[in-house]
């Protein structure tokens, strides 16, 4: 940042941050123009916490305003945050029980680290995120990404993402053409 002493990277490893804390962080960062990276490794945030964090970050600033409210967060690190499918019956997850889809509303993201979680299904629409250049989904039991695509994508953030993105784009378009 331009000013001295501005907080631009927030790293909170192993702080026992759960859904409640994640929601508060999101609300606090919704209008924060300084923090460009948020890393929350090894916190029991879970599906609910990620959804609440993303909802709060993306909440419009004004009634009828546009999403996302926060347009400056570029990097979100959610490595080892207990993210896994939700129940499928509750109000919170009924539209997307396998993945906290509101993460896709945080459109400013360039890097998303979901390494070492329990994600079984990656929403194909991630390929539509406008600024995303890196997605780390290593060490997740993904069912909807073929092994060969995944092995190539596993080589790391940036190197693997183009391969994964290309695959997801193709599949996403196929799905759209069917409807």
PDB file of C-alpha atoms in Angstrom:
ATOM      1  CA  UNK A   1       0.000   0.000   0.000  1.00  0.00           C
ATOM      2  CA  UNK A   2       0.908   3.669  -0.275  1.00  0.00           C
ATOM      3  CA  UNK A   3       0.641   4.493   3.427  1.00  0.00           C
ATOM      4  CA  UNK A   4       3.161   3.197   5.895  1.00  0.00           C
ATOM      5  CA  UNK A   5       2.020   0.620   8.406  1.00  0.00           C
ATOM      6  CA  UNK A   6      -0.969  -0.427   6.327  1.00  0.00           C
ATOM      7  CA  UNK A   7      -2.062  -3.992   6.776  1.00  0.00           C
ATOM      8  CA  UNK A   8      -2.177  -5.669   3.397  1.00  0.00           C
ATOM      9  CA  UNK A   9      -1.623  -9.327   4.252  1.00  0.00           C
ATOM     10  CA  UNK A  10      -3.457 -10.996   7.123  1.00  0.00           C
ATOM     11  CA  UNK A  11      -2.238 -14.430   8.195  1.00  0.00           C
ATOM     12  CA  UNK A  12      -4.073 -16.174  11.036  1.00  0.00           C
ATOM     13  CA  UNK A  13      -2.852 -19.783  11.222  1.00  0.00           C
ATOM     14  CA  UNK A  14      -4.316 -22.237  13.752  1.00  0.00           C
ATOM     15  CA  UNK A  15      -6.359 -19.659  15.668  1.00  0.00           C
ATOM     16  CA  UNK A  16      -9.381 -21.947  16.212  1.00  0.00           C
ATOM     17  CA  UNK A  17     -11.432 -19.679  13.931  1.00  0.00           C
ATOM     18  CA  UNK A  18     -14.804 -21.312  13.303  1.00  0.00           C
ATOM     19  CA  UNK A  19     -17.887 -20.260  11.285  1.00  0.00           C
ATOM     20  CA  UNK A  20     -18.683 -17.407  13.684  1.00  0.00           C
ATOM     21  CA  UNK A  21     -15.171 -15.952  13.526  1.00  0.00           C
ATOM     22  CA  UNK A  22     -15.065 -16.336   9.746  1.00  0.00           C
ATOM     23  CA  UNK A  23     -18.335 -14.404   9.437  1.00  0.00           C
ATOM     24  CA  UNK A  24     -16.931 -11.616  11.626  1.00  0.00           C
ATOM     25  CA  UNK A  25     -13.719 -11.475   9.594  1.00  0.00           C
ATOM     26  CA  UNK A  26     -15.726 -11.205   6.384  1.00  0.00           C
ATOM     27  CA  UNK A  27     -17.858  -8.410   7.806  1.00  0.00           C
ATOM     28  CA  UNK A  28     -14.749  -6.579   9.001  1.00  0.00           C
ATOM     29  CA  UNK A  29     -13.089  -6.876   5.609  1.00  0.00           C
ATOM     30  CA  UNK A  30     -16.182  -6.039   3.573  1.00  0.00           C
ATOM     31  CA  UNK A  31     -15.291  -2.337   3.403  1.00  0.00           C
ATOM     32  CA  UNK A  32     -11.572  -2.699   4.071  1.00  0.00           C
ATOM     33  CA  UNK A  33      -9.543  -1.349   1.169  1.00  0.00           C
ATOM     34  CA  UNK A  34      -6.123  -2.345   2.503  1.00  0.00           C
ATOM     35  CA  UNK A  35      -6.159  -6.103   2.960  1.00  0.00           C
ATOM     36  CA  UNK A  36      -5.352  -7.840  -0.307  1.00  0.00           C
ATOM     37  CA  UNK A  37      -4.494 -11.270   1.104  1.00  0.00           C
ATOM     38  CA  UNK A  38      -6.243 -13.308   3.766  1.00  0.00           C
ATOM     39  CA  UNK A  39      -4.687 -16.595   4.863  1.00  0.00           C
ATOM     40  CA  UNK A  40      -6.538 -18.756   7.393  1.00  0.00           C
ATOM     41  CA  UNK A  41      -4.705 -22.112   7.362  1.00  0.00           C
ATOM     42  CA  UNK A  42      -5.558 -24.832   9.884  1.00  0.00           C
ATOM     43  CA  UNK A  43      -8.742 -23.299  11.228  1.00  0.00           C
ATOM     44  CA  UNK A  44     -12.013 -25.246  11.699  1.00  0.00           C
ATOM     45  CA  UNK A  45     -13.911 -22.885   9.402  1.00  0.00           C
ATOM     46  CA  UNK A  46     -15.797 -25.587   7.513  1.00  0.00           C
ATOM     47  CA  UNK A  47     -18.434 -25.219   4.823  1.00  0.00           C
ATOM     48  CA  UNK A  48     -20.548 -22.888   6.943  1.00  0.00           C
ATOM     49  CA  UNK A  49     -17.634 -20.614   7.791  1.00  0.00           C
ATOM     50  CA  UNK A  50     -16.521 -20.303   4.171  1.00  0.00           C
ATOM     51  CA  UNK A  51     -20.066 -19.520   3.094  1.00  0.00           C
ATOM     52  CA  UNK A  52     -20.469 -16.884   5.812  1.00  0.00           C
ATOM     53  CA  UNK A  53     -17.042 -15.381   5.112  1.00  0.00           C
ATOM     54  CA  UNK A  54     -17.790 -15.134   1.383  1.00  0.00           C
ATOM     55  CA  UNK A  55     -21.337 -13.817   1.918  1.00  0.00           C
ATOM     56  CA  UNK A  56     -19.988 -11.087   4.197  1.00  0.00           C
ATOM     57  CA  UNK A  57     -17.116 -10.174   1.857  1.00  0.00           C
ATOM     58  CA  UNK A  58     -19.396 -10.021  -1.163  1.00  0.00           C
ATOM     59  CA  UNK A  59     -22.288  -8.197   0.533  1.00  0.00           C
ATOM     60  CA  UNK A  60     -23.135  -5.019  -1.423  1.00  0.00           C
ATOM     61  CA  UNK A  61     -22.382  -1.752   0.378  1.00  0.00           C
ATOM     62  CA  UNK A  62     -25.691  -0.166  -0.440  1.00  0.00           C
ATOM     63  CA  UNK A  63     -29.215  -1.460  -0.795  1.00  0.00           C
ATOM     64  CA  UNK A  64     -29.489  -2.695  -4.349  1.00  0.00           C
ATOM     65  CA  UNK A  65     -25.723  -2.244  -4.745  1.00  0.00           C
ATOM     66  CA  UNK A  66     -23.637  -4.675  -6.712  1.00  0.00           C
ATOM     67  CA  UNK A  67     -21.671  -7.661  -5.491  1.00  0.00           C
ATOM     68  CA  UNK A  68     -18.978  -7.877  -4.384  1.00  0.00           C
ATOM     69  CA  UNK A  69     -18.718  -5.180  -1.760  1.00  0.00           C
ATOM     70  CA  UNK A  70     -15.042  -5.987  -1.265  1.00  0.00           C
ATOM     71  CA  UNK A  71     -13.207  -5.565  -4.572  1.00  0.00           C
ATOM     72  CA  UNK A  72      -9.623  -5.605  -3.269  1.00  0.00           C
ATOM     73  CA  UNK A  73      -9.110  -9.094  -1.821  1.00  0.00           C
ATOM     74  CA  UNK A  74      -6.850 -10.908  -4.298  1.00  0.00           C
ATOM     75  CA  UNK A  75      -5.676 -13.956  -2.358  1.00  0.00           C
ATOM     76  CA  UNK A  76      -7.722 -16.195  -0.091  1.00  0.00           C
ATOM     77  CA  UNK A  77      -5.934 -19.057   1.638  1.00  0.00           C
ATOM     78  CA  UNK A  78      -8.196 -21.735   3.093  1.00  0.00           C
ATOM     79  CA  UNK A  79      -5.742 -24.601   3.388  1.00  0.00           C
ATOM     80  CA  UNK A  80      -6.769 -27.310   5.887  1.00  0.00           C
ATOM     81  CA  UNK A  81      -9.987 -25.564   6.938  1.00  0.00           C
ATOM     82  CA  UNK A  82     -12.275 -28.626   7.208  1.00  0.00           C
ATOM     83  CA  UNK A  83     -14.216 -27.671   4.073  1.00  0.00           C
ATOM     84  CA  UNK A  84     -16.441 -30.585   3.080  1.00  0.00           C
ATOM     85  CA  UNK A  85     -19.932 -31.216   1.719  1.00  0.00           C
ATOM     86  CA  UNK A  86     -22.796 -30.036   3.936  1.00  0.00           C
ATOM     87  CA  UNK A  87     -26.043 -31.895   4.775  1.00  0.00           C
ATOM     88  CA  UNK A  88     -28.074 -30.977   1.694  1.00  0.00           C
ATOM     89  CA  UNK A  89     -31.266 -30.335   3.710  1.00  0.00           C
ATOM     90  CA  UNK A  90     -30.703 -27.054   5.502  1.00  0.00           C
ATOM     91  CA  UNK A  91     -31.546 -23.538   4.382  1.00  0.00           C
ATOM     92  CA  UNK A  92     -27.859 -22.660   4.205  1.00  0.00           C
ATOM     93  CA  UNK A  93     -26.686 -25.315   1.760  1.00  0.00           C
ATOM     94  CA  UNK A  94     -29.768 -26.421  -0.141  1.00  0.00           C
ATOM     95  CA  UNK A  95     -28.680 -24.865  -3.453  1.00  0.00           C
ATOM     96  CA  UNK A  96     -25.123 -26.121  -3.278  1.00  0.00           C
ATOM     97  CA  UNK A  97     -24.550 -28.759  -0.584  1.00  0.00           C
ATOM     98  CA  UNK A  98     -21.235 -29.948  -2.010  1.00  0.00           C
ATOM     99  CA  UNK A  99     -19.424 -26.616  -2.119  1.00  0.00           C
ATOM    100  CA  UNK A 100     -19.945 -23.167  -0.527  1.00  0.00           C
ATOM    101  CA  UNK A 101     -20.868 -21.552  -3.844  1.00  0.00           C
ATOM    102  CA  UNK A 102     -20.938 -17.984  -2.484  1.00  0.00           C
ATOM    103  CA  UNK A 103     -17.138 -18.119  -2.712  1.00  0.00           C
ATOM    104  CA  UNK A 104     -17.691 -17.446  -6.425  1.00  0.00           C
ATOM    105  CA  UNK A 105     -19.221 -14.056  -5.559  1.00  0.00           C
ATOM    106  CA  UNK A 106     -15.824 -12.838  -4.334  1.00  0.00           C
ATOM    107  CA  UNK A 107     -14.920 -11.988  -7.917  1.00  0.00           C
ATOM    108  CA  UNK A 108     -11.783  -9.980  -7.111  1.00  0.00           C
ATOM    109  CA  UNK A 109      -9.874 -13.167  -6.206  1.00  0.00           C
ATOM    110  CA  UNK A 110      -6.764 -14.008  -8.209  1.00  0.00           C
ATOM    111  CA  UNK A 111      -5.600 -16.919  -6.070  1.00  0.00           C
ATOM    112  CA  UNK A 112      -7.720 -19.367  -4.121  1.00  0.00           C
ATOM    113  CA  UNK A 113      -6.027 -21.967  -1.954  1.00  0.00           C
ATOM    114  CA  UNK A 114      -8.281 -24.883  -1.001  1.00  0.00           C
ATOM    115  CA  UNK A 115      -5.418 -27.339  -0.447  1.00  0.00           C
ATOM    116  CA  UNK A 116      -5.976 -30.208   2.025  1.00  0.00           C
ATOM    117  CA  UNK A 117      -9.716 -30.058   2.581  1.00  0.00           C
ATOM    118  CA  UNK A 118     -12.434 -32.631   1.992  1.00  0.00           C
ATOM    119  CA  UNK A 119     -13.974 -31.144  -1.146  1.00  0.00           C
ATOM    120  CA  UNK A 120     -15.546 -33.815  -3.355  1.00  0.00           C
ATOM    121  CA  UNK A 121     -17.045 -31.610  -6.015  1.00  0.00           C
ATOM    122  CA  UNK A 122     -15.634 -28.446  -7.529  1.00  0.00           C
ATOM    123  CA  UNK A 123     -18.271 -26.182  -9.111  1.00  0.00           C
ATOM    124  CA  UNK A 124     -17.472 -25.858 -12.804  1.00  0.00           C
ATOM    125  CA  UNK A 125     -18.462 -22.174 -12.701  1.00  0.00           C
ATOM    126  CA  UNK A 126     -15.160 -21.445 -10.954  1.00  0.00           C
ATOM    127  CA  UNK A 127     -13.788 -21.250 -14.512  1.00  0.00           C
ATOM    128  CA  UNK A 128     -15.914 -18.117 -14.976  1.00  0.00           C
ATOM    129  CA  UNK A 129     -14.277 -16.200 -12.117  1.00  0.00           C
ATOM    130  CA  UNK A 130     -12.924 -13.167 -13.970  1.00  0.00           C
ATOM    131  CA  UNK A 131      -9.537 -12.659 -12.300  1.00  0.00           C
ATOM    132  CA  UNK A 132      -8.619 -16.116 -11.025  1.00  0.00           C
ATOM    133  CA  UNK A 133      -5.122 -17.138 -12.137  1.00  0.00           C
ATOM    134  CA  UNK A 134      -4.404 -19.766  -9.508  1.00  0.00           C
ATOM    135  CA  UNK A 135      -6.466 -22.427  -7.776  1.00  0.00           C
ATOM    136  CA  UNK A 136      -4.911 -24.991  -5.483  1.00  0.00           C
ATOM    137  CA  UNK A 137      -7.152 -27.992  -4.884  1.00  0.00           C
ATOM    138  CA  UNK A 138      -4.487 -30.562  -4.121  1.00  0.00           C
ATOM    139  CA  UNK A 139      -5.242 -33.107  -1.395  1.00  0.00           C
ATOM    140  CA  UNK A 140      -9.014 -33.046  -1.875  1.00  0.00           C
ATOM    141  CA  UNK A 141     -11.016 -36.193  -2.759  1.00  0.00           C
ATOM    142  CA  UNK A 142     -12.494 -34.609  -5.898  1.00  0.00           C
ATOM    143  CA  UNK A 143     -15.016 -36.819  -7.695  1.00  0.00           C
ATOM    144  CA  UNK A 144     -15.871 -34.546 -10.595  1.00  0.00           C
ATOM    145  CA  UNK A 145     -12.378 -33.952 -11.980  1.00  0.00           C
ATOM    146  CA  UNK A 146     -10.821 -36.838 -13.947  1.00  0.00           C
ATOM    147  CA  UNK A 147      -7.584 -38.219 -12.570  1.00  0.00           C
ATOM    148  CA  UNK A 148      -5.432 -37.223 -15.576  1.00  0.00           C
ATOM    149  CA  UNK A 149      -6.647 -33.634 -15.500  1.00  0.00           C
ATOM    150  CA  UNK A 150      -6.117 -33.555 -11.774  1.00  0.00           C
ATOM    151  CA  UNK A 151      -2.595 -34.980 -11.873  1.00  0.00           C
ATOM    152  CA  UNK A 152      -1.593 -32.248 -14.311  1.00  0.00           C
ATOM    153  CA  UNK A 153      -3.372 -29.624 -12.226  1.00  0.00           C
ATOM    154  CA  UNK A 154      -1.712 -30.869  -9.056  1.00  0.00           C
ATOM    155  CA  UNK A 155       1.668 -29.565 -10.130  1.00  0.00           C
ATOM    156  CA  UNK A 156       0.820 -26.405  -8.242  1.00  0.00           C
ATOM    157  CA  UNK A 157      -1.110 -23.177  -8.207  1.00  0.00           C
ATOM    158  CA  UNK A 158      -0.430 -21.403 -11.466  1.00  0.00           C
ATOM    159  CA  UNK A 159       0.993 -24.249 -13.509  1.00  0.00           C
ATOM    160  CA  UNK A 160      -1.965 -26.515 -12.922  1.00  0.00           C
ATOM    161  CA  UNK A 161      -4.793 -24.017 -13.106  1.00  0.00           C
ATOM    162  CA  UNK A 162      -4.837 -23.430 -16.900  1.00  0.00           C
ATOM    163  CA  UNK A 163      -5.293 -27.176 -17.481  1.00  0.00           C
ATOM    164  CA  UNK A 164      -8.019 -27.441 -14.868  1.00  0.00           C
ATOM    165  CA  UNK A 165      -9.688 -24.254 -16.091  1.00  0.00           C
ATOM    166  CA  UNK A 166      -9.719 -25.471 -19.700  1.00  0.00           C
ATOM    167  CA  UNK A 167     -11.301 -28.766 -18.645  1.00  0.00           C
ATOM    168  CA  UNK A 168     -13.907 -27.054 -16.467  1.00  0.00           C
ATOM    169  CA  UNK A 169     -14.765 -24.541 -19.185  1.00  0.00           C
ATOM    170  CA  UNK A 170     -15.422 -27.333 -21.675  1.00  0.00           C
ATOM    171  CA  UNK A 171     -17.584 -29.257 -19.195  1.00  0.00           C
ATOM    172  CA  UNK A 172     -19.388 -26.101 -18.097  1.00  0.00           C
ATOM    173  CA  UNK A 173     -20.252 -25.202 -21.692  1.00  0.00           C
ATOM    174  CA  UNK A 174     -21.478 -28.757 -22.357  1.00  0.00           C
ATOM    175  CA  UNK A 175     -23.823 -28.434 -19.392  1.00  0.00           C
ATOM    176  CA  UNK A 176     -25.078 -25.080 -20.625  1.00  0.00           C
ATOM    177  CA  UNK A 177     -25.753 -26.381 -24.102  1.00  0.00           C
ATOM    178  CA  UNK A 178     -27.891 -29.184 -22.672  1.00  0.00           C
ATOM    179  CA  UNK A 179     -30.268 -26.850 -20.869  1.00  0.00           C
TER     180      UNK A 179
END
